[in-house]
Short mmCIF file of C-alpha atoms in Angstrom, two decimals:
data_model
loop_
_atom_site.label_atom_id
_atom_site.label_comp_id
_atom_site.label_asym_id
_atom_site.label_seq_id
_atom_site.Cartn_x
_atom_site.Cartn_y
_atom_site.Cartn_z
CA MET A 1 -148.68 -23.82 53.69
CA ASN A 2 -149.87 -23.03 50.13
CA ILE A 3 -152.58 -24.66 48.10
CA GLN A 4 -151.84 -27.20 46.52
CA THR A 5 -150.30 -28.48 50.71
CA ALA A 6 -154.01 -28.24 51.88
CA ILE A 7 -155.88 -28.81 49.23
CA THR A 8 -153.29 -32.92 49.45
CA GLY A 9 -154.85 -32.25 52.73
CA MET A 10 -157.58 -32.50 51.64
CA LEU A 11 -157.52 -35.52 49.88
CA SER A 12 -157.82 -39.38 50.59
CA GLY A 13 -157.30 -42.48 48.82
CA HIS A 14 -158.53 -46.12 49.24
CA VAL A 15 -156.77 -49.32 46.64
CA ARG A 16 -159.10 -52.32 46.22
CA VAL A 17 -157.77 -55.42 44.27
CA THR A 18 -159.44 -57.89 42.94
CA ALA A 19 -157.85 -61.20 40.99
CA VAL A 20 -160.49 -63.02 38.54
CA PRO A 21 -160.06 -65.64 36.21
CA LYS A 22 -158.41 -66.25 33.90
CA ALA A 23 -161.25 -68.47 32.18
CA ILE A 24 -163.59 -64.61 31.80
CA SER A 25 -162.90 -62.97 28.89
CA GLU A 26 -160.90 -60.19 28.83
CA SER A 27 -164.00 -57.38 27.72
CA GLN A 28 -165.83 -58.75 31.10
CA VAL A 29 -163.14 -58.33 33.16
CA VAL A 30 -163.62 -54.77 34.94
CA ALA A 31 -167.31 -56.32 35.97
CA ALA A 32 -166.75 -59.18 36.73
CA ALA A 33 -163.76 -57.38 39.84
CA SER A 34 -167.16 -55.59 40.69
CA VAL A 35 -168.94 -58.50 42.16
CA LEU A 36 -165.84 -60.28 42.68
CA GLU A 37 -165.11 -60.84 47.21
CA PRO A 38 -161.58 -58.75 46.85
CA ILE A 39 -157.36 -59.67 47.81
CA PHE A 40 -158.24 -56.25 49.75
CA SER A 41 -159.79 -53.59 49.72
CA ARG A 42 -158.55 -50.06 52.42
CA LYS A 43 -156.84 -46.50 51.97
CA ASN A 44 -153.67 -45.77 51.47
CA LEU A 45 -151.99 -42.95 52.15
CA ILE A 46 -151.00 -40.07 49.78
CA VAL A 47 -148.01 -38.49 49.65
CA ASP A 48 -146.12 -34.95 50.00
CA THR A 49 -146.05 -35.18 46.03
CA ALA A 50 -149.11 -34.94 44.88
CA ALA A 51 -149.20 -31.30 45.92
CA ASP A 52 -146.92 -31.61 42.79
CA VAL A 53 -149.99 -33.55 40.83
CA VAL A 54 -152.01 -30.80 42.40
CA ALA A 55 -149.64 -27.78 41.10
CA GLY A 56 -149.97 -29.55 37.67
CA MET A 57 -153.10 -30.45 36.99
CA PHE A 58 -153.83 -26.28 37.85
CA ARG A 59 -150.70 -25.35 35.55
CA ARG A 60 -153.12 -28.02 33.15
CA ASP A 61 -149.84 -29.88 32.34
CA TYR A 62 -152.35 -33.45 32.21
CA GLU A 63 -150.18 -35.23 29.80
CA ASN A 64 -147.44 -35.69 32.55
CA TYR A 65 -149.59 -35.07 35.61
CA MET A 66 -152.70 -36.92 35.29
CA PRO A 67 -153.36 -40.72 37.48
CA TYR A 68 -151.21 -42.83 34.07
CA TYR A 69 -150.06 -45.90 36.30
CA ILE A 70 -150.45 -48.07 39.17
CA SER A 71 -147.63 -49.80 39.75
CA VAL A 72 -147.24 -53.24 41.78
CA GLY A 73 -144.48 -54.57 44.54
CA SER A 74 -142.83 -55.79 46.77
CA GLY A 75 -141.21 -53.82 49.15
CA GLY A 76 -143.00 -53.41 51.94
CA ASP A 77 -140.48 -55.18 54.06
CA LEU A 78 -138.35 -53.07 52.99
CA ASP A 79 -136.38 -49.37 54.26
CA GLN A 80 -137.58 -46.13 52.14
CA THR A 81 -133.82 -44.97 51.65
CA THR A 82 -131.45 -48.15 51.37
CA LEU A 83 -133.80 -50.84 50.08
CA LEU A 84 -132.54 -53.97 52.23
CA ASP A 85 -135.63 -55.79 53.53
CA THR A 86 -135.98 -55.52 57.67
CA GLY A 87 -137.54 -58.16 58.79
CA ARG A 88 -140.24 -56.95 59.08
CA ARG A 89 -143.28 -54.70 57.36
CA VAL A 90 -142.12 -50.76 56.62
CA ALA A 91 -145.14 -48.34 56.75
CA PRO A 92 -145.75 -46.16 54.19
CA ALA A 93 -144.39 -42.48 54.62
CA VAL A 94 -145.74 -39.03 53.08
CA THR A 95 -141.93 -38.03 52.44
CA ASP A 96 -142.55 -41.90 50.15
CA THR A 97 -141.22 -40.53 46.38
CA ARG A 98 -141.35 -44.05 44.68
CA ILE A 99 -142.77 -47.43 44.63
CA ARG A 100 -139.30 -49.64 47.36
CA SER A 101 -139.72 -52.86 45.15
CA LEU A 102 -141.02 -52.96 41.54
CA VAL A 103 -142.71 -56.09 39.82
CA TYR A 104 -144.75 -54.42 37.15
CA ARG A 105 -146.52 -50.97 36.11
CA ILE A 106 -149.73 -51.20 35.09
CA PRO A 107 -150.76 -48.54 32.57
CA ILE A 108 -154.50 -47.28 33.81
CA LEU A 109 -157.21 -48.59 31.60
CA GLN A 110 -159.58 -46.46 32.53
CA ALA A 111 -160.87 -43.27 35.12
CA ASN A 112 -163.82 -44.04 36.26
CA THR A 113 -166.20 -41.01 38.23
CA VAL A 114 -167.96 -41.86 40.92
CA SER A 115 -168.96 -38.79 42.66
CA ASN A 116 -168.11 -35.36 42.11
CA THR A 117 -165.49 -35.71 44.53
CA SER A 118 -164.42 -39.18 43.80
CA TRP A 119 -162.53 -40.99 40.86
CA THR A 120 -161.95 -44.19 41.12
CA TYR A 121 -158.61 -45.14 38.76
CA VAL A 122 -158.69 -48.84 36.95
CA ALA A 123 -155.44 -50.98 36.14
CA VAL A 124 -155.84 -54.51 34.69
CA ALA A 125 -152.83 -57.21 35.44
CA ARG A 126 -152.65 -60.10 32.05
CA PRO A 127 -152.11 -63.29 33.14
CA HIS A 128 -148.45 -63.27 31.81
CA GLU A 129 -148.01 -59.49 33.51
CA ALA A 130 -147.39 -58.45 37.21
CA LEU A 131 -146.26 -62.65 38.35
CA THR A 132 -145.67 -62.17 42.27
CA THR A 133 -144.18 -64.03 45.41
CA SER A 134 -145.06 -61.46 46.71
CA LEU A 135 -147.42 -58.65 46.64
CA ASN A 136 -147.46 -56.20 49.05
CA GLU A 137 -147.21 -52.91 47.56
CA LEU A 138 -148.91 -50.47 45.37
CA THR A 139 -148.06 -46.88 44.48
CA LEU A 140 -150.46 -44.62 41.97
CA GLU A 141 -148.26 -42.23 39.31
CA THR A 142 -147.89 -40.26 36.69
CA LEU A 143 -147.10 -40.51 33.65
CA ASN A 144 -143.81 -38.89 34.61
CA GLY A 145 -143.42 -41.12 37.26
CA THR A 146 -144.91 -38.49 40.28
CA LEU A 147 -145.56 -40.25 43.38
CA ILE A 148 -149.70 -39.47 44.75
CA SER A 149 -150.62 -42.53 46.87
CA HIS A 150 -148.62 -45.51 48.81
CA TYR A 151 -150.17 -48.55 49.42
CA VAL A 152 -147.99 -51.73 51.97
CA GLU A 153 -150.22 -54.28 52.74
CA PRO A 154 -150.03 -54.17 56.79
CA ALA A 155 -149.08 -57.74 58.78
CA PRO A 156 -151.23 -60.90 59.55
CA PRO A 157 -152.45 -61.04 63.16
CA GLY A 158 -148.85 -61.81 65.24
CA GLU A 159 -147.03 -61.85 62.33
CA VAL A 160 -144.73 -58.86 62.08
CA ARG A 161 -143.23 -58.72 58.04
CA ALA A 162 -145.88 -57.51 55.47
CA GLU A 163 -148.68 -59.76 54.30
CA LYS A 164 -147.61 -61.90 50.91
CA HIS A 165 -150.34 -62.22 48.61
CA VAL A 166 -149.34 -64.82 44.82
CA LYS A 167 -150.35 -63.36 41.76
CA SER A 168 -150.16 -66.45 39.19
CA SER A 169 -150.81 -66.52 35.23
CA LEU A 170 -153.88 -68.29 36.64
CA GLU A 171 -155.62 -64.77 36.67
CA TYR A 172 -156.50 -61.18 36.55
CA LEU A 173 -155.61 -59.02 39.18
CA VAL A 174 -158.12 -55.63 38.54
CA ILE A 175 -156.89 -53.41 40.95
CA GLN A 176 -159.89 -50.74 41.21
CA TRP A 177 -157.97 -47.14 43.07
CA THR A 178 -159.99 -44.31 44.30
CA LEU A 179 -159.01 -40.96 45.15
CA THR A 180 -161.91 -38.64 47.20
CA PHE A 181 -161.95 -34.82 47.77
CA ASP A 182 -163.16 -33.93 50.83
CA LEU A 183 -163.92 -29.93 50.57
CA SER A 184 -166.26 -30.04 54.02
#
């Protein structure tokens, strides 16, 4: 074990996704998302390549290794290697290095300090962006494409496929991704 993997092991993530009606002023979308009921709000998996991000940050290579994108995908039921539909949910794995089925890559608009050990990255898909009937996968990535975290929706009770959500042109999609270091 080296310093990067030790630190990555102390890193955890939480993703919150909220639909905000198109009628809301774009300047108020993020504020509205904080008071609306989210589509989902759950913990997510930190992947092995997050250690590369930590190492890049230690080297002060912020241009390449700062969280830069939140990607929306529809690959919750795809095999990680073949990218073929398995007919059932495929959980994210620590060995994942990319999103399985990219729908849209959204630049992070805000980085907010939550505490001395937590930061939230916010991305907003505008009404004409990230349109899909099968949103069930999200990733947090750096500018150079290094994966930090991967999330796949669970299967609803009694189902086997990852739950899918619709992103329509009648709404904004606000994604808030919090990373926390557990230094205890």
